[in-house]
CSV table of C-alpha atoms in Angstrom, one decimal:
chain,number,residue,atom,x,y,z
F,1,MET,CA,0.0,0.0,0.0
F,2,PRO,CA,1.5,3.4,-1.0
F,3,PRO,CA,1.5,6.5,1.1
F,4,PRO,CA,-2.1,7.9,1.4
F,5,PRO,CA,-2.7,10.0,-1.7
F,6,SER,CA,-4.8,13.1,-2.1
F,7,SER,CA,-6.8,11.5,-4.9
F,8,LEU,CA,-9.8,10.5,-2.8
F,9,PRO,CA,-11.4,13.7,-1.6
F,10,PRO,CA,-12.8,13.6,1.9
F,11,ARG,CA,-16.2,14.8,0.7
F,12,VAL,CA,-16.6,11.5,-1.2
F,13,LEU,CA,-16.4,9.5,2.0
F,14,PRO,CA,-19.7,10.4,3.7
F,15,ASN,CA,-21.5,9.8,0.4
F,16,LEU,CA,-20.1,6.3,0.1
F,17,VAL,CA,-21.1,5.4,3.6
F,18,SER,CA,-24.6,6.8,3.4
F,19,CYS,CA,-25.1,5.0,0.1
F,20,SER,CA,-23.8,1.8,1.6
F,21,ARG,CA,-26.3,2.1,4.6
F,22,ARG,CA,-29.2,2.7,2.2
F,23,ALA,CA,-28.1,-0.3,0.2
F,24,VAL,CA,-28.3,-2.5,3.3
F,25,THR,CA,-32.0,-1.7,3.8
F,26,SER,CA,-32.9,-1.7,0.1
F,27,ALA,CA,-31.0,-5.0,-0.5
F,28,ALA,CA,-33.0,-6.9,2.1
F,29,THR,CA,-36.3,-6.3,0.4
F,30,ALA,CA,-34.9,-6.7,-3.1
F,31,ALA,CA,-33.0,-9.9,-2.2
F,32,ALA,CA,-36.2,-11.5,-0.8
F,33,ALA,CA,-38.1,-10.7,-4.0
F,34,ALA,CA,-35.2,-11.9,-6.2
F,35,TYR,CA,-35.0,-15.1,-4.2
F,36,SER,CA,-38.7,-15.8,-4.4
F,37,THR,CA,-38.5,-15.3,-8.2
F,38,ALA,CA,-35.5,-17.7,-8.4
F,39,ALA,CA,-37.2,-20.3,-6.2
F,40,ALA,CA,-40.3,-20.2,-8.4
F,41,ALA,CA,-38.1,-20.8,-11.4
F,42,GLY,CA,-36.5,-23.8,-9.8
F,43,GLY,CA,-33.4,-22.2,-8.3
F,44,GLY,CA,-32.5,-21.4,-4.8
F,45,GLY,CA,-35.3,-23.0,-2.8
F,46,GLY,CA,-37.5,-26.0,-2.3
F,47,GLY,CA,-36.5,-29.1,-4.3
F,48,GLY,CA,-34.7,-27.1,-7.1
F,49,ARG,CA,-31.1,-26.5,-7.4
F,50,PRO,CA,-29.4,-23.9,-5.2
F,51,LEU,CA,-28.5,-20.4,-6.4
F,52,ARG,CA,-25.1,-20.7,-7.8
F,53,TYR,CA,-22.4,-18.0,-8.0
F,54,ALA,CA,-19.0,-18.3,-9.6
F,55,VAL,CA,-16.3,-15.9,-8.2
F,56,LEU,CA,-13.2,-15.6,-10.3
F,57,GLY,CA,-10.2,-14.8,-8.2
F,58,ALA,CA,-9.2,-15.7,-4.6
F,59,GLY,CA,-7.6,-12.5,-3.5
F,60,PHE,CA,-8.9,-9.8,-1.3
F,61,ALA,CA,-11.8,-8.9,-3.6
F,62,GLY,CA,-12.9,-12.4,-4.6
F,63,LEU,CA,-12.9,-13.8,-1.0
F,64,SER,CA,-14.7,-10.8,0.3
F,65,VAL,CA,-17.4,-11.1,-2.4
F,66,ALA,CA,-17.7,-14.9,-1.6
F,67,TRP,CA,-18.1,-14.2,2.1
F,68,HIS,CA,-20.7,-11.5,1.6
F,69,LEU,CA,-22.7,-13.7,-0.8
F,70,LEU,CA,-22.9,-16.3,1.9
F,71,LYS,CA,-23.6,-13.8,4.7
F,72,HIS,CA,-26.3,-11.8,2.9
F,73,SER,CA,-28.2,-14.5,1.1
F,74,PRO,CA,-31.8,-14.6,2.1
F,75,LYS,CA,-32.8,-16.6,5.2
F,76,GLY,CA,-33.7,-20.2,4.3
F,77,SER,CA,-32.0,-20.0,0.9
F,78,ARG,CA,-29.8,-22.6,-0.7
F,79,VAL,CA,-26.6,-21.1,-2.0
F,80,ARG,CA,-23.5,-22.4,-3.6
F,81,VAL,CA,-20.4,-20.2,-4.1
F,82,ASP,CA,-17.6,-21.6,-6.3
F,83,ILE,CA,-14.3,-19.7,-6.3
F,84,TYR,CA,-11.9,-20.2,-9.2
F,85,ASP,CA,-8.2,-19.3,-9.1
F,86,GLU,CA,-5.5,-21.2,-10.8
F,87,SER,CA,-2.9,-19.8,-8.4
F,88,GLY,CA,-4.8,-20.6,-5.2
F,89,ILE,CA,-5.6,-18.3,-2.3
F,90,GLY,CA,-3.6,-15.1,-2.4
F,91,GLY,CA,-1.6,-16.3,-5.4
F,92,GLY,CA,-1.7,-12.9,-7.1
F,93,ALA,CA,-1.0,-9.4,-6.0
F,94,SER,CA,-3.1,-9.7,-2.8
F,95,GLY,CA,-0.6,-12.2,-1.4
F,96,VAL,CA,2.3,-9.9,-2.1
F,97,SER,CA,0.7,-7.0,-0.4
F,98,GLY,CA,2.7,-5.2,2.3
F,99,GLY,CA,-0.3,-5.6,4.7
F,100,LEU,CA,-0.3,-2.1,6.1
F,101,LEU,CA,-4.0,-1.2,6.9
F,102,HIS,CA,-4.4,2.3,8.2
F,103,PRO,CA,-7.4,4.5,9.0
F,104,PHE,CA,-6.4,7.4,6.8
F,105,TYR,CA,-9.8,7.0,5.2
F,106,GLY,CA,-11.6,6.0,8.3
F,107,ARG,CA,-15.2,6.1,7.1
F,108,VAL,CA,-14.5,3.9,4.1
F,109,LEU,CA,-12.6,1.4,6.3
F,110,ASN,CA,-15.3,1.3,8.9
F,111,SER,CA,-18.1,0.9,6.3
F,112,GLY,CA,-16.5,-2.4,5.3
F,113,LYS,CA,-15.3,-3.4,8.7
F,114,SER,CA,-17.8,-6.2,9.2
F,115,VAL,CA,-15.7,-8.4,6.9
F,116,TRP,CA,-12.8,-8.0,9.3
F,117,ILE,CA,-14.7,-8.6,12.5
F,118,CYS,CA,-16.8,-11.5,11.5
F,119,CYS,CA,-14.1,-13.3,9.5
F,120,VAL,CA,-11.6,-13.1,12.4
F,121,ALA,CA,-14.3,-14.4,14.7
F,122,ARG,CA,-15.7,-17.1,12.4
F,123,SER,CA,-12.2,-18.3,11.6
F,124,LYS,CA,-12.0,-19.3,15.3
F,125,ARG,CA,-15.6,-20.8,15.1
F,126,MET,CA,-16.9,-18.1,17.3
F,127,GLU,CA,-19.9,-15.8,17.0
F,128,PRO,CA,-19.5,-12.4,15.5
F,129,LEU,CA,-17.9,-10.1,18.0
F,130,GLY,CA,-19.9,-7.0,17.3
F,131,GLN,CA,-18.3,-3.6,17.2
F,132,MET,CA,-14.7,-4.7,17.9
F,133,GLU,CA,-12.1,-2.0,17.5
F,134,LEU,CA,-9.5,-2.5,14.8
F,135,ALA,CA,-6.8,-2.5,17.4
F,136,LYS,CA,-8.2,-5.8,18.8
F,137,MET,CA,-7.8,-7.7,15.6
F,138,ARG,CA,-4.2,-8.5,16.3
F,139,PRO,CA,-4.2,-12.3,15.4
F,140,LEU,CA,-3.8,-11.2,11.8
F,141,SER,CA,-0.8,-8.9,12.3
F,142,GLY,CA,2.8,-9.8,11.9
F,143,GLU,CA,4.6,-12.0,14.4
F,144,GLY,CA,6.0,-8.9,16.1
F,145,ASN,CA,2.5,-7.6,16.8
F,146,SER,CA,3.6,-4.0,16.2
F,147,LEU,CA,1.5,-1.2,17.5
F,148,GLY,CA,0.1,0.9,14.8
F,149,ILE,CA,1.8,2.8,12.0
F,150,ILE,CA,3.8,6.0,12.1
F,151,ARG,CA,4.2,8.4,9.2
F,152,PRO,CA,6.9,11.1,9.2
F,153,PRO,CA,6.2,13.3,6.2
F,154,THR,CA,9.2,14.0,4.0
F,155,SER,CA,7.7,17.0,2.0
F,156,GLU,CA,5.5,20.0,2.7
F,157,LYS,CA,2.9,18.7,0.3
F,158,THR,CA,2.5,15.4,2.2
F,159,ALA,CA,2.5,17.3,5.5
F,160,ASP,CA,-0.4,19.4,4.3
F,161,ILE,CA,-2.4,16.3,3.2
F,162,LEU,CA,-1.9,14.6,6.5
F,163,LEU,CA,-2.8,17.6,8.6
F,164,GLU,CA,-5.8,18.9,6.5
F,165,SER,CA,-7.4,15.6,5.5
F,166,SER,CA,-6.7,12.7,7.7
F,167,LEU,CA,-7.2,14.4,11.0
F,168,GLN,CA,-10.8,15.2,10.0
F,169,SER,CA,-11.7,11.6,9.1
F,170,CYS,CA,-10.2,9.6,12.0
F,171,SER,CA,-8.5,9.8,15.3
F,172,LEU,CA,-4.8,10.3,14.8
F,173,GLN,CA,-2.0,11.7,16.9
F,174,VAL,CA,0.5,14.3,15.9
F,175,LEU,CA,3.9,13.7,17.5
F,176,ASP,CA,6.9,15.9,17.7
F,177,SER,CA,10.4,14.5,16.9
F,178,ASP,CA,11.1,13.4,20.5
F,179,GLU,CA,7.8,11.6,20.9
F,180,ALA,CA,8.2,9.8,17.5
F,181,GLN,CA,11.7,8.7,18.4
F,182,CYS,CA,10.5,7.3,21.7
F,183,LEU,CA,8.3,5.0,19.7
F,184,ILE,CA,11.0,4.2,17.2
F,185,PRO,CA,14.6,4.8,18.3
F,186,GLY,CA,16.7,6.1,15.4
F,187,LEU,CA,13.7,7.3,13.4
F,188,CYS,CA,14.5,10.3,11.2
F,189,VAL,CA,11.7,13.0,11.3
F,190,PRO,CA,12.6,15.4,8.5
F,191,LEU,CA,9.9,18.0,9.2
F,192,ASN,CA,10.0,17.6,13.0
F,193,PHE,CA,6.6,16.0,13.3
F,194,ALA,CA,5.0,12.6,12.5
F,195,VAL,CA,1.5,11.3,12.4
F,196,TYR,CA,0.9,8.2,14.5
F,197,MET,CA,-2.0,5.9,13.7
F,198,PRO,CA,-2.5,3.7,16.9
F,199,LEU,CA,-5.4,1.7,15.5
F,200,ALA,CA,-3.6,0.8,12.2
F,201,LEU,CA,-2.6,-2.8,11.6
F,202,ASN,CA,0.3,-4.6,10.0
F,203,ILE,CA,-1.5,-7.6,8.5
F,204,ASN,CA,0.1,-10.8,7.2
F,205,PRO,CA,-1.8,-10.9,3.9
F,206,LYS,CA,-1.4,-14.7,3.3
F,207,LYS,CA,-2.5,-15.4,6.9
F,208,TYR,CA,-5.5,-13.1,6.6
F,209,LEU,CA,-6.6,-14.6,3.2
F,210,GLN,CA,-6.1,-18.2,4.1
F,211,VAL,CA,-6.6,-18.4,7.9
F,212,ALA,CA,-9.3,-15.8,8.3
F,213,LEU,CA,-11.2,-14.9,5.2
F,214,PHE,CA,-11.4,-18.3,3.3
F,215,PHE,CA,-11.9,-20.3,6.5
F,216,ALA,CA,-14.7,-17.9,7.5
F,217,CYS,CA,-16.4,-18.7,4.2
F,218,GLN,CA,-16.1,-22.4,5.0
F,219,ASN,CA,-17.2,-22.0,8.6
F,220,MET,CA,-20.3,-20.1,7.5
F,221,SER,CA,-21.1,-23.0,5.1
F,222,ASP,CA,-20.6,-25.5,7.9
F,223,GLU,CA,-22.8,-23.6,10.3
F,224,ALA,CA,-25.6,-23.4,7.7
F,225,SER,CA,-25.4,-27.2,7.2
F,226,LEU,CA,-26.7,-27.6,10.8
F,227,SER,CA,-29.9,-25.8,9.8
F,228,SER,CA,-32.7,-27.8,8.1
F,229,SER,CA,-34.1,-24.7,6.4
F,230,GLU,CA,-31.0,-23.5,4.5
F,231,GLN,CA,-27.9,-24.8,2.8
F,232,LYS,CA,-24.7,-22.9,2.0
F,233,GLU,CA,-21.6,-24.2,0.2
F,234,CYS,CA,-18.3,-22.7,-0.7
F,235,LYS,CA,-15.6,-24.5,-2.7
F,236,LEU,CA,-12.3,-23.5,-4.2
F,237,TYR,CA,-11.2,-24.7,-7.6
F,238,ASN,CA,-7.5,-24.3,-8.7
F,239,GLU,CA,-8.6,-23.9,-12.3
F,240,HIS,CA,-8.0,-21.3,-15.0
F,241,VAL,CA,-11.1,-19.7,-16.6
F,242,ASP,CA,-10.6,-18.1,-20.0
F,243,ASP,CA,-14.1,-18.0,-21.3
F,244,LEU,CA,-17.0,-16.5,-19.4
F,245,GLN,CA,-19.6,-18.1,-21.6
F,246,GLN,CA,-18.4,-21.6,-20.5
F,247,LEU,CA,-19.7,-20.8,-17.0
F,248,ALA,CA,-22.9,-19.1,-18.1
F,249,GLY,CA,-24.9,-22.3,-18.3
F,250,ASP,CA,-24.0,-23.5,-14.8
F,251,TYR,CA,-24.3,-20.3,-12.7
F,252,ASP,CA,-26.9,-17.6,-12.0
F,253,SER,CA,-24.1,-14.9,-11.7
F,254,VAL,CA,-20.4,-14.8,-12.4
F,255,ILE,CA,-18.4,-12.1,-10.4
F,256,ILE,CA,-15.0,-11.3,-11.9
F,257,CYS,CA,-12.4,-10.4,-9.3
F,258,LEU,CA,-9.2,-11.2,-11.2
F,259,GLY,CA,-7.4,-7.9,-10.7
F,260,ALA,CA,-5.1,-7.1,-13.7
F,261,ARG,CA,-6.0,-10.4,-15.3
F,262,ALA,CA,-9.6,-9.4,-15.8
F,263,SER,CA,-8.6,-7.6,-19.0
F,264,SER,CA,-7.2,-10.9,-20.4
F,265,LEU,CA,-10.6,-12.5,-20.6
F,266,PRO,CA,-11.7,-12.4,-24.3
F,267,GLU,CA,-15.1,-10.8,-23.4
F,268,LEU,CA,-13.3,-7.9,-21.6
F,269,THR,CA,-10.3,-7.3,-23.8
F,270,ASN,CA,-9.9,-3.5,-24.3
F,271,LYS,CA,-13.1,-2.8,-22.5
F,272,LEU,CA,-11.9,-2.0,-18.9
F,273,PRO,CA,-10.2,1.3,-18.1
F,274,LEU,CA,-7.5,-0.4,-16.1
F,275,ARG,CA,-3.8,0.3,-16.0
F,276,THR,CA,-1.3,-2.4,-15.0
F,277,CYS,CA,1.5,-1.7,-12.5
F,278,ARG,CA,4.1,-4.2,-11.3
F,279,GLY,CA,5.3,-3.8,-7.8
F,280,VAL,CA,8.3,-5.4,-6.1
F,281,ILE,CA,8.6,-5.9,-2.4
F,282,ALA,CA,12.0,-6.5,-0.8
F,283,GLU,CA,12.4,-8.5,2.4
F,284,PHE,CA,15.3,-7.9,4.8
F,285,GLN,CA,16.5,-9.5,8.0
F,286,LEU,CA,19.0,-8.4,10.7
F,287,PRO,CA,22.1,-10.6,10.7
F,288,SER,CA,22.2,-13.1,13.5
F,289,ASP,CA,25.3,-11.5,15.0
F,290,THR,CA,23.6,-8.0,15.3
F,291,ILE,CA,22.6,-7.3,18.9
F,292,GLU,CA,20.5,-4.3,18.2
F,293,THR,CA,17.0,-5.2,17.1
F,294,TYR,CA,13.8,-3.4,16.0
F,295,GLY,CA,11.5,-2.9,19.0
F,296,SER,CA,8.8,-5.6,19.1
F,297,GLN,CA,6.2,-3.0,20.2
F,298,SER,CA,7.3,-0.3,17.8
F,299,PRO,CA,5.0,0.7,14.9
F,300,SER,CA,5.6,0.0,11.3
F,301,ILE,CA,6.6,3.0,9.1
F,302,LEU,CA,4.7,4.6,6.2
F,303,SER,CA,6.7,7.0,4.1
F,304,ASP,CA,7.9,7.3,0.5
F,305,ALA,CA,8.6,3.6,0.9
F,306,TRP,CA,6.8,1.6,3.6
F,307,LEU,CA,8.5,-0.6,6.1
F,308,ALA,CA,6.2,-3.4,7.4
F,309,PHE,CA,8.0,-5.1,10.4
F,310,GLN,CA,7.2,-8.7,11.2
F,311,GLY,CA,9.1,-9.0,14.4
F,312,PRO,CA,12.4,-7.5,15.7
F,313,ARG,CA,14.5,-9.0,12.8
F,314,THR,CA,12.3,-9.2,9.7
F,315,VAL,CA,10.9,-6.4,7.6
F,316,SER,CA,9.3,-6.0,4.1
F,317,ILE,CA,9.9,-2.8,2.2
F,318,GLY,CA,7.9,-1.6,-0.7
F,319,SER,CA,7.0,-0.9,-3.3
F,320,THR,CA,8.3,-0.1,-6.7
F,321,TRP,CA,6.0,1.1,-9.5
F,322,GLN,CA,6.5,-0.3,-13.0
F,323,TRP,CA,3.7,0.9,-15.1
F,324,LYS,CA,2.3,-1.0,-18.1
F,325,SER,CA,4.1,-4.1,-17.1
F,326,GLU,CA,2.9,-7.5,-18.5
F,327,ASN,CA,5.1,-9.6,-16.2
F,328,TYR,CA,2.7,-11.5,-14.0
F,329,SER,CA,5.3,-13.7,-12.4
F,330,SER,CA,5.7,-13.5,-8.6
F,331,SER,CA,9.4,-14.4,-8.9
F,332,VAL,CA,11.9,-11.7,-9.2
F,333,SER,CA,15.1,-11.9,-11.3
F,334,ASP,CA,18.4,-10.8,-9.8
F,335,ASP,CA,18.5,-7.7,-11.9
F,336,GLU,CA,15.0,-6.7,-11.0
F,337,ALA,CA,15.7,-7.3,-7.3
F,338,LEU,CA,18.9,-5.1,-7.5
F,339,ASN,CA,17.0,-2.3,-9.2
F,340,ALA,CA,14.2,-2.5,-6.6
F,341,MET,CA,16.8,-2.3,-3.7
F,342,GLU,CA,18.5,0.7,-5.4
F,343,GLU,CA,15.1,2.4,-5.5
F,344,LEU,CA,13.7,1.4,-2.2
F,345,LEU,CA,16.6,1.6,0.2
F,346,PRO,CA,17.3,5.3,-0.2
F,347,LYS,CA,13.6,6.1,0.6
F,348,ALA,CA,13.6,3.7,3.6
F,349,SER,CA,16.9,4.9,5.0
F,350,ALA,CA,15.7,8.6,4.7
F,351,VAL,CA,13.3,7.9,7.6
F,352,TYR,CA,15.0,4.9,9.2
F,353,PRO,CA,18.7,5.0,8.7
F,354,GLY,CA,19.2,1.8,10.7
F,355,ILE,CA,17.9,-0.2,7.7
F,356,THR,CA,21.3,-0.1,6.2
F,357,LYS,CA,22.4,-2.7,8.8
F,358,TRP,CA,19.8,-5.2,7.5
F,359,LYS,CA,20.5,-7.9,4.9
F,360,PHE,CA,18.5,-8.5,1.8
F,361,VAL,CA,16.8,-11.9,1.8
F,362,GLN,CA,14.4,-12.1,-1.1
F,363,ALA,CA,12.0,-10.1,-3.3
F,364,ARG,CA,8.4,-10.8,-4.4
F,365,ALA,CA,6.3,-9.1,-7.0
F,366,GLY,CA,2.7,-8.7,-8.2
F,367,ILE,CA,0.7,-6.8,-10.8
F,368,ARG,CA,-1.7,-4.2,-9.6
F,369,ALA,CA,-4.9,-3.3,-11.5
F,370,MET,CA,-5.0,0.5,-11.2
F,371,PRO,CA,-8.3,2.4,-11.7
F,372,PRO,CA,-8.5,5.6,-13.6
F,373,LEU,CA,-8.3,9.0,-11.9
F,374,THR,CA,-11.8,10.6,-11.9
F,375,ALA,CA,-13.4,13.6,-10.2
F,376,ASN,CA,-14.3,11.3,-7.3
F,377,GLY,CA,-10.8,10.0,-6.9
F,378,SER,CA,-9.2,6.7,-7.8
F,379,LEU,CA,-12.0,4.4,-6.8
F,380,PRO,CA,-12.6,0.7,-7.6
F,381,LEU,CA,-14.6,-0.4,-10.6
F,382,LEU,CA,-17.8,-2.1,-9.6
F,383,GLY,CA,-21.0,-3.0,-11.4
F,384,CYS,CA,-22.9,-5.3,-13.8
F,385,LEU,CA,-21.1,-6.2,-17.0
F,386,ASN,CA,-24.1,-7.5,-19.0
F,387,ASP,CA,-24.1,-4.6,-21.4
F,388,VAL,CA,-20.3,-4.5,-21.6
F,389,ILE,CA,-19.8,-8.1,-22.7
F,390,GLY,CA,-23.1,-8.6,-24.5
F,391,LYS,CA,-25.2,-11.0,-22.3
F,392,ARG,CA,-26.2,-14.1,-24.2
F,393,SER,CA,-27.7,-16.2,-21.4
F,394,ASN,CA,-29.7,-16.0,-18.2
F,395,CYS,CA,-26.4,-15.7,-16.2
F,396,SER,CA,-25.5,-12.2,-15.1
F,397,PHE,CA,-21.9,-10.9,-15.0
F,398,TRP,CA,-20.4,-8.5,-12.5
F,399,LEU,CA,-17.0,-6.9,-11.9
F,400,VAL,CA,-15.0,-6.0,-8.8
F,401,GLY,CA,-11.8,-4.5,-10.2
F,402,GLY,CA,-9.3,-1.7,-10.1
F,403,LEU,CA,-8.6,-1.9,-6.3
F,404,GLY,CA,-5.0,-1.1,-7.2
F,405,ALA,CA,-2.7,-0.7,-4.3
F,406,ARG,CA,-5.6,-0.4,-1.8
F,407,GLY,CA,-7.2,-3.9,-2.0
F,408,LEU,CA,-6.8,-4.4,1.7
F,409,LEU,CA,-8.5,-1.1,2.4
F,410,PHE,CA,-11.4,-1.4,-0.1
F,411,HIS,CA,-12.1,-5.1,-0.2
F,412,GLY,CA,-14.6,-5.2,2.6
F,413,LEU,CA,-16.8,-2.4,1.2
F,414,ALA,CA,-16.4,-3.4,-2.4
F,415,GLY,CA,-17.4,-7.0,-1.6
F,416,LYS,CA,-20.4,-6.0,0.5
F,417,LEU,CA,-21.8,-3.6,-2.1
F,418,THR,CA,-21.3,-6.1,-4.9
F,419,ALA,CA,-22.7,-9.1,-3.1
F,420,LYS,CA,-25.9,-7.2,-2.2
F,421,ALA,CA,-26.3,-6.0,-5.8
F,422,VAL,CA,-25.8,-9.5,-7.2
F,423,ILE,CA,-28.2,-11.1,-4.7
F,424,SER,CA,-30.8,-8.5,-5.4
F,425,CYS,CA,-30.1,-8.3,-9.2
F,426,ASP,CA,-30.0,-4.5,-8.8
F,427,GLU,CA,-26.9,-2.5,-9.7
F,428,ASN,CA,-28.5,0.6,-8.3
F,429,LEU,CA,-27.5,-0.6,-4.8
F,430,ILE,CA,-23.9,0.3,-5.7
F,431,PRO,CA,-23.1,4.0,-5.3
F,432,PRO,CA,-22.7,5.7,-8.7
F,433,GLU,CA,-19.1,6.7,-7.8
F,434,PHE,CA,-18.2,3.1,-8.3
F,435,THR,CA,-20.1,2.5,-11.5
F,436,CYS,CA,-19.6,5.8,-13.4
F,437,TRP,CA,-16.6,4.2,-15.3
F,438,LYS,CA,-19.2,2.6,-17.7
F,439,GLU,CA,-20.6,6.0,-18.7
F,440,PRO,CA,-19.9,7.0,-22.3
C-alpha cells in the first residue's frame, strides 16, 4: 500500500457510507423478491437447485465477495459459491501486499469493517464479535505484533495532506520528533513531526486470506449445514477460466475479481479502463550477529517507501511502480531485485537510517490493476457487465476491479456492495461513484 494520496477527496467518504447504509435496507427487500422469483423458477429453494455463484479470483476482492454472498443470502436459501483461481488463495498481488492497513480514510474502512470482524471471529468458530475495534484484531498482524503505523512526512505537500485531510476523518495523533523517536529509536523526522495511527494494523496478507477470510467462508457454510431450512456451500477450484460463456450455463451470476488479469478475458479485452503496474517488495533481516533489534512493540513505518515489520529482525519494504508491465510472475530476477533495492533503500533509510544494517533476503512481486483517476478520486470499478460483454444467457456478469494498491482497504466495502447487488439483481444498490466508469 503506498502513502495515502490526495486523490480521494474527503467529501466523497460520507456519500459512500450513506449510500452503503441505504443499500443494506434496500437490498434486504430486493433480495427477498429476487430469491422468491428464483425459487419459483426452480433455483434457490424447495427441491430445485441452489442459487449458484462463480467468483473468479481468490484474492482480497474475490474472497470478500464470496463471504458477503454467503452472509447476505436470504434466510432459508440454498446457495453455492464456487471460487476459481489457478494460483490458489492469495496467489496474485493480494498475497504480495505489504499488509499495512491504516485508518487514513476512516469512514471507508469502517463501512466495510464487518468483513474483518466476522471473519476473524468465524475463523475461530466463534460468534461475530460486534463492534470490535480494529486495534483488537491482532491475530492477523505480523509476528512482532507491532502497535500501529507512524508516518513522518518528507515533503511539505505530504504534510499538508496529512494535517488537513486525515485528522478530519479519523482519530490520529501528531507527535513531535522526540515523541516519535521514543516509539522508534533512530527514526528520522525530516519536518520535525510525525502522524501516529495507533489503530492501524500490520496484516500478514497470506494469513488473513487463508486463515481468516477463506476459513470464514467455509465455517459459514458448515454452520448453515446444521440448519434444516438453508444450505450454503463454498468451494475453491484451482482452475483457470478463460471463457465466461463456458460458465454461463452453470451459474446464476459470475463475479470477476481477477485484478489485472480481468482484461485478459476475451469478453473484456480492451473494455476496462485499467492500468497495470508491477510492484516489487524486498524482504530484509537483521544478521544473527547483530545485537541491536527493532522494537517488538514499535509501529511500522509509512513513508515514500513503507516498512512493514514482522518481528524484531524481519521487515518487508515496498513498493516499486513499473507501469504498463505485463510480467505477472511473482518471482523476481536478480537484476529486478537489484533495481528494486536501489530504488527502495534510499527512501527507507531517509526515515529509518538503521535499515542499512539489515541484509536482503528475497524479493516478491505482483501486478496491480490501477483504476482511472476521476473527479471522485481513484475508486474501484464495480457494477454489472451484461451490457459491456453482451449478455447471451440467463447468467449475469459482475466486476470488482481496479482496487489497485488499496485492495486491503477497499475489499470489505467493495465485496459487500457487490454481493448485495448480485443477490438483489440490482446494480443501483452500488453507489454511482463506483459504476460511473461505464458511462460513455
